[in-house]
CSV table of C-alpha atoms in Angstrom, one decimal:
chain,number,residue,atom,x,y,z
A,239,UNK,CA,60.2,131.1,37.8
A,240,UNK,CA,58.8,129.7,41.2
A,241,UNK,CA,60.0,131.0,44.3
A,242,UNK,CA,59.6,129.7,47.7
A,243,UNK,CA,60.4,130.7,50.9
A,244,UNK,CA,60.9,128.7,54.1
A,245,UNK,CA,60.5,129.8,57.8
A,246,UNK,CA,61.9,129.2,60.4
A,247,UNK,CA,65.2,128.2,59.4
A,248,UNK,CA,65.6,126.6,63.0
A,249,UNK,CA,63.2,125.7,65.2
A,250,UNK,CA,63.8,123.9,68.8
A,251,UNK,CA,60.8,122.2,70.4
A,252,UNK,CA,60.2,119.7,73.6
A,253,UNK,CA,59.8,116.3,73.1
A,254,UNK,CA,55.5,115.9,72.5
A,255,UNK,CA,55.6,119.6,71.6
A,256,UNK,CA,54.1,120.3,67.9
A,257,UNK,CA,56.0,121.7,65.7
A,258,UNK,CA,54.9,124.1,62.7
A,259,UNK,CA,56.9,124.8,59.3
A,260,UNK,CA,55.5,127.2,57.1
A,261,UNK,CA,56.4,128.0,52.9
A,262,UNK,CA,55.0,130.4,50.9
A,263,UNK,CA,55.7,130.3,47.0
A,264,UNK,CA,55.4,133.1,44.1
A,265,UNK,CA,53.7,131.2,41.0
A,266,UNK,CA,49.8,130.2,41.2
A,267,UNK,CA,50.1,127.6,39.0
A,268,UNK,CA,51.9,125.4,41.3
A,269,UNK,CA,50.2,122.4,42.1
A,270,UNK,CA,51.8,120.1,44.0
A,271,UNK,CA,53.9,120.2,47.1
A,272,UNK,CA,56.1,117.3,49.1
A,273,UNK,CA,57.8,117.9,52.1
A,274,UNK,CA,61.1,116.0,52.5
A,275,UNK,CA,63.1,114.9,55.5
A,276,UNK,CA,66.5,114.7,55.3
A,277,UNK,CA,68.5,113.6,58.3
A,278,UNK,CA,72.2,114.2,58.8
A,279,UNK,CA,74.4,112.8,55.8
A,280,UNK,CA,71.5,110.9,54.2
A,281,UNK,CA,69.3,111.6,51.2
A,282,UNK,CA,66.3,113.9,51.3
A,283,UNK,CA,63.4,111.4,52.0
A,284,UNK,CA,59.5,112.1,51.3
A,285,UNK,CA,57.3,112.3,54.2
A,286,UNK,CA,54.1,113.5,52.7
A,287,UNK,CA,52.8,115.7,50.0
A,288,UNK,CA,49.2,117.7,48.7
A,289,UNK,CA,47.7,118.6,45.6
A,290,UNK,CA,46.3,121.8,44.7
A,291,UNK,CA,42.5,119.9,44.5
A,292,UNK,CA,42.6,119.3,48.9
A,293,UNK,CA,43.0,121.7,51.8
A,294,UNK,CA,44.7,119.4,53.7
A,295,UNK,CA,46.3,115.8,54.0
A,296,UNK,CA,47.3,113.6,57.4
A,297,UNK,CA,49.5,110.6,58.0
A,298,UNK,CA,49.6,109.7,61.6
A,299,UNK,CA,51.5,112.3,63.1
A,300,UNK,CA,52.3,114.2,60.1
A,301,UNK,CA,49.7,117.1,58.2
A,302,UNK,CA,50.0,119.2,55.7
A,303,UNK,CA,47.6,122.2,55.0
A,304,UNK,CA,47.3,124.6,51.5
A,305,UNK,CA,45.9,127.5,51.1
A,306,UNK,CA,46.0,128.4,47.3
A,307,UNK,CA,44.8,132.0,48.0
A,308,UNK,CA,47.4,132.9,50.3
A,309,UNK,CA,49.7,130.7,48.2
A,310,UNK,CA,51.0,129.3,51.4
A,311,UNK,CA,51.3,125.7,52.9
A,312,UNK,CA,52.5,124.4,56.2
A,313,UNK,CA,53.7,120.8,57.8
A,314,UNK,CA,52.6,119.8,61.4
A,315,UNK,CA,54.2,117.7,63.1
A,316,UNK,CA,52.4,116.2,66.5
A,317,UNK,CA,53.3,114.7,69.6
A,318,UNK,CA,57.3,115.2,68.3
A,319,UNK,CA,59.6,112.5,68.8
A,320,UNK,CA,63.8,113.0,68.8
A,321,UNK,CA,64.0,110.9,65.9
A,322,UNK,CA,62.1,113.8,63.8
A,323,UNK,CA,65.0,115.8,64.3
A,324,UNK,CA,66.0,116.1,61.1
A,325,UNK,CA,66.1,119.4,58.3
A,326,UNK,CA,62.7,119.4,56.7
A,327,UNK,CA,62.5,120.9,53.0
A,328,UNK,CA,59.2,121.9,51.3
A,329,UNK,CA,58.9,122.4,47.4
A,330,UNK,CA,56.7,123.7,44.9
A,331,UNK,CA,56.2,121.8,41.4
A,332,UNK,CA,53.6,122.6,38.5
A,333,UNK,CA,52.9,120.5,35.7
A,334,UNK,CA,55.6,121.2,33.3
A,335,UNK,CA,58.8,118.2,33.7
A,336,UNK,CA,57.9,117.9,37.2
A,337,UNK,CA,60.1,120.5,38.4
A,338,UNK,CA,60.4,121.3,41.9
A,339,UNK,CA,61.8,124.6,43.4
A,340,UNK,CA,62.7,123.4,46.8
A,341,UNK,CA,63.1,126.0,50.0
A,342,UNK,CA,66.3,126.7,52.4
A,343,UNK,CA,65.0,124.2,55.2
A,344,UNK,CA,64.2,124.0,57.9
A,345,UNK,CA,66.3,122.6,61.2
A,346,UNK,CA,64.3,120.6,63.9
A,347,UNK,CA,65.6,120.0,67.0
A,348,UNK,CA,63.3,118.1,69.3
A,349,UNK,CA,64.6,117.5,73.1
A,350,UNK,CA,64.5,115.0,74.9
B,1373,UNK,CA,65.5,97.3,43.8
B,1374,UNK,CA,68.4,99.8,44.8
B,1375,UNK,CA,66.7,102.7,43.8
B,1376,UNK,CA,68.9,105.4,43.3
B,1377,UNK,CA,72.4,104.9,43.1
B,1378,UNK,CA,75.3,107.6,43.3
B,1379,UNK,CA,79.0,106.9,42.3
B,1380,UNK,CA,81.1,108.1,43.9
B,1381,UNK,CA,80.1,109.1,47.2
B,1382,UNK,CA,83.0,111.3,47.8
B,1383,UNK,CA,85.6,113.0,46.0
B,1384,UNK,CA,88.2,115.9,46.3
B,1385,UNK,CA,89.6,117.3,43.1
B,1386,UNK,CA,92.1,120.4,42.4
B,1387,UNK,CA,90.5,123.7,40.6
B,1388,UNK,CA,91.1,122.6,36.6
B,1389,UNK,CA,90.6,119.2,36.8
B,1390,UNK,CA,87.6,117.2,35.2
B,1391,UNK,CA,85.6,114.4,36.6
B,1392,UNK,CA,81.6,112.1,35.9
B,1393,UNK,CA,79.5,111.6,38.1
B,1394,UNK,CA,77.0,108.9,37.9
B,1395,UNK,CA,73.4,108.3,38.5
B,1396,UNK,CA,71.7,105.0,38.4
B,1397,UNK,CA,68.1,104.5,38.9
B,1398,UNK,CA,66.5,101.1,38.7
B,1399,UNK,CA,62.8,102.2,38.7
B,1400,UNK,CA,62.1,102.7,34.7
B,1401,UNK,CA,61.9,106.5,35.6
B,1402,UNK,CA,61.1,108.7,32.5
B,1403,UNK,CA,62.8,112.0,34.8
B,1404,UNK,CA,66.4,112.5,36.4
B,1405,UNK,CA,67.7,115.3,38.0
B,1406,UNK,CA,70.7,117.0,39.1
B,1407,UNK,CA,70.9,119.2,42.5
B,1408,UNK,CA,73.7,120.3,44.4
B,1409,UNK,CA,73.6,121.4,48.2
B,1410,UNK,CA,74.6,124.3,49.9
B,1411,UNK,CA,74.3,125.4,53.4
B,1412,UNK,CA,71.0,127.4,54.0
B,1413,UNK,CA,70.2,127.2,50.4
B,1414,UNK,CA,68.3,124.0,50.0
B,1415,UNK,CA,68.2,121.9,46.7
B,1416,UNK,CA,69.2,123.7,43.1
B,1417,UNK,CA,68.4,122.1,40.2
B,1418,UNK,CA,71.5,122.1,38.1
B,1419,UNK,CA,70.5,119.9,34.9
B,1420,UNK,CA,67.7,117.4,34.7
B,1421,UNK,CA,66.5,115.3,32.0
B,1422,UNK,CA,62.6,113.6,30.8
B,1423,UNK,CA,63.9,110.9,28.5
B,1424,UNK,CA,66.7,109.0,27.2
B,1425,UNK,CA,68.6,111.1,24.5
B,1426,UNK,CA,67.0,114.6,25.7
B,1427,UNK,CA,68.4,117.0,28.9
B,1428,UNK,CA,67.4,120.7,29.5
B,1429,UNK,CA,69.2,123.6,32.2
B,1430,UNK,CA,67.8,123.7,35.7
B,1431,UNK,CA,68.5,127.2,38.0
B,1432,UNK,CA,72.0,127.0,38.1
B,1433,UNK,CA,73.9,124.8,34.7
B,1434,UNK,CA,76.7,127.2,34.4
B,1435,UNK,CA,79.9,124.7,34.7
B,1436,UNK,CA,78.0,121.6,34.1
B,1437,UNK,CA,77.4,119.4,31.1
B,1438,UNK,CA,75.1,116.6,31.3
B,1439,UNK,CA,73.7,113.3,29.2
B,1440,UNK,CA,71.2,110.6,29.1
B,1441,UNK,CA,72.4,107.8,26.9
B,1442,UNK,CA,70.5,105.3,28.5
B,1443,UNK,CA,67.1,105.6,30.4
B,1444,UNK,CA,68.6,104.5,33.6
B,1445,UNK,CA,71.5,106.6,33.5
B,1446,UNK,CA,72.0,110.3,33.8
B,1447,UNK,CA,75.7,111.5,34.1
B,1448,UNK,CA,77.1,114.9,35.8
B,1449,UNK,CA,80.1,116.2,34.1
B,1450,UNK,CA,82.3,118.8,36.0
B,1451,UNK,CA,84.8,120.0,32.8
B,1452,UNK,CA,87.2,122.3,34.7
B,1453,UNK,CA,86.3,122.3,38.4
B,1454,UNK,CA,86.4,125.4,40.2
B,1455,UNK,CA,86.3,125.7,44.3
B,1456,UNK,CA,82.6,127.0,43.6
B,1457,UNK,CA,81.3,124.0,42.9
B,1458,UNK,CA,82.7,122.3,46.0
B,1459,UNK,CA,79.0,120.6,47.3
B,1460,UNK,CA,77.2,117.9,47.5
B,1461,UNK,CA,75.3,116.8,44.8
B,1462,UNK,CA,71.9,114.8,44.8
B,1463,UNK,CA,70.7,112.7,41.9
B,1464,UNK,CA,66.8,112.0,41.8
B,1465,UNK,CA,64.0,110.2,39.6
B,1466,UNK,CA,60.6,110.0,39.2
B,1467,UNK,CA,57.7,109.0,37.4
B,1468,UNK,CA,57.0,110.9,34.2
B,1469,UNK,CA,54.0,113.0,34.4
B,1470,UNK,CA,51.6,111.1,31.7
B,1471,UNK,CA,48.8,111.4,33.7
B,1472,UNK,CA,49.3,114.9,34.4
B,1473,UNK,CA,49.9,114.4,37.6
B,1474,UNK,CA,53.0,115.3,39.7
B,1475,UNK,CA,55.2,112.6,40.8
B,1476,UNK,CA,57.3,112.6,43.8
B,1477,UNK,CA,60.9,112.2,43.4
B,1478,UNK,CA,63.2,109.8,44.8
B,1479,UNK,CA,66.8,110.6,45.6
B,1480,UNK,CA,70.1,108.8,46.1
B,1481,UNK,CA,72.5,109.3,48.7
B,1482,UNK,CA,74.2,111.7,47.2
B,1483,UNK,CA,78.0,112.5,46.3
B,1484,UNK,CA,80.4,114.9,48.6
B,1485,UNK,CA,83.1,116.6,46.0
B,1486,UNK,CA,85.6,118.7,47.5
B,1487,UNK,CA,87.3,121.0,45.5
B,1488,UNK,CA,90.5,122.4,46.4
């Protein structure tokens, strides 16, 4: 099955710092990967996600990059804010029941 | 719309005893899953289902049952609870993938289960 790996598993920034997460996953045919935000005692929320057919995808702040070859993708986060503190979680799905193999997380902490 | 709706939203139990726990989604969802969370190991699929009537094993099943009787439920059965599966558990739904697309997957708020 898919694995994927997430690093850092903490990472402290300043406020209006960027911040970088990174994943890596095992199986090629994945095609599809969201990132999801999930803030203390609440439900995993989707910020943003990419399909295998782009390099790269933005929503104000928020991009996400793919590079099939490497079989790696990354979120960046710009101009941080302390209400993206939160634990970010990438995943990796291929067609097949929409399946997602989710990594460990990642905790941001953005200061003030 | 609610969305996604867990019941309950916390619970402690003793080792041995059984208990449900239900998901409702209001979206017409073909797909419903089951995770549980642990510290540090992000979202496991326990059970999940793509239709009414039908469910399949995710990574980790062992010590859950599961079933779909109606398309906007999926229930989470915990026969004989053991202090292992102390966790919280997600419930999520999404789009089938007709299209052969991926769809994202929307979560509730999840359940806390405590189990002593």
């Amino acid at each position: 099955g898919e694995n994927v790996e997430q690093h850092p598993s903490t990472l402290s920034v300043q406020e209006g710092d960027s911040a970088v997460i990174k994943c890596t996953y095992s199986d090629s045919a994945s095609n599809y990967f969201p990132w999801y935000k999930q803030e203390l005692g609440k439900r995993p929320q989707l910020i943003i996600d990419i399909r295998s057919n782009v390099g790269e995808k933005k929503d104000q702040r928020i991009a996400v990059t793919l590079n099939k070859t490497a079989k790696h993708f990354s979120l960046h986060i710009t101009e941080t804010q302390p209400e993206d503190s939160a634990v970010y979680f990438c995943a990796a799905s291929r067609y097949n029941f929409n399946k997602f193999y989710f990594g460990s997380g990642t905790k941001l902490n953005v200061k003030p | 719309n609610a969305g996604v709706t867990q019941t309950p939203k916390f619970r402690v139990l003793k080792t041995g005893q059984s208990m449900t726990l239900l998901c409702a989604q209001d979206m017409n969802h073909e797909y419903m899953y089951w995770y549980r969370q642990d510290p540090g190991m992000g979202l496991r699929l326990i059970h999940y289902s793509v239709g009414e009537g039908t469910t399949a094993k995710g990574e980790v099943p062992d010590g859950y049952n599961v079933s779909r009787l109606k398309k906007q439920n999926f229930l989470l059965g915990l026969e004989s609870a053991a202090p292992s599966q102390t966790s919280v558990y997600f419930c999520a739904s999404s789009r089938g993938t007709g299209d052969y697309s991926n769809q994202p997957q929307h979560f509730g708020d999840g359940t806390r289960l405590s189990i002593l």
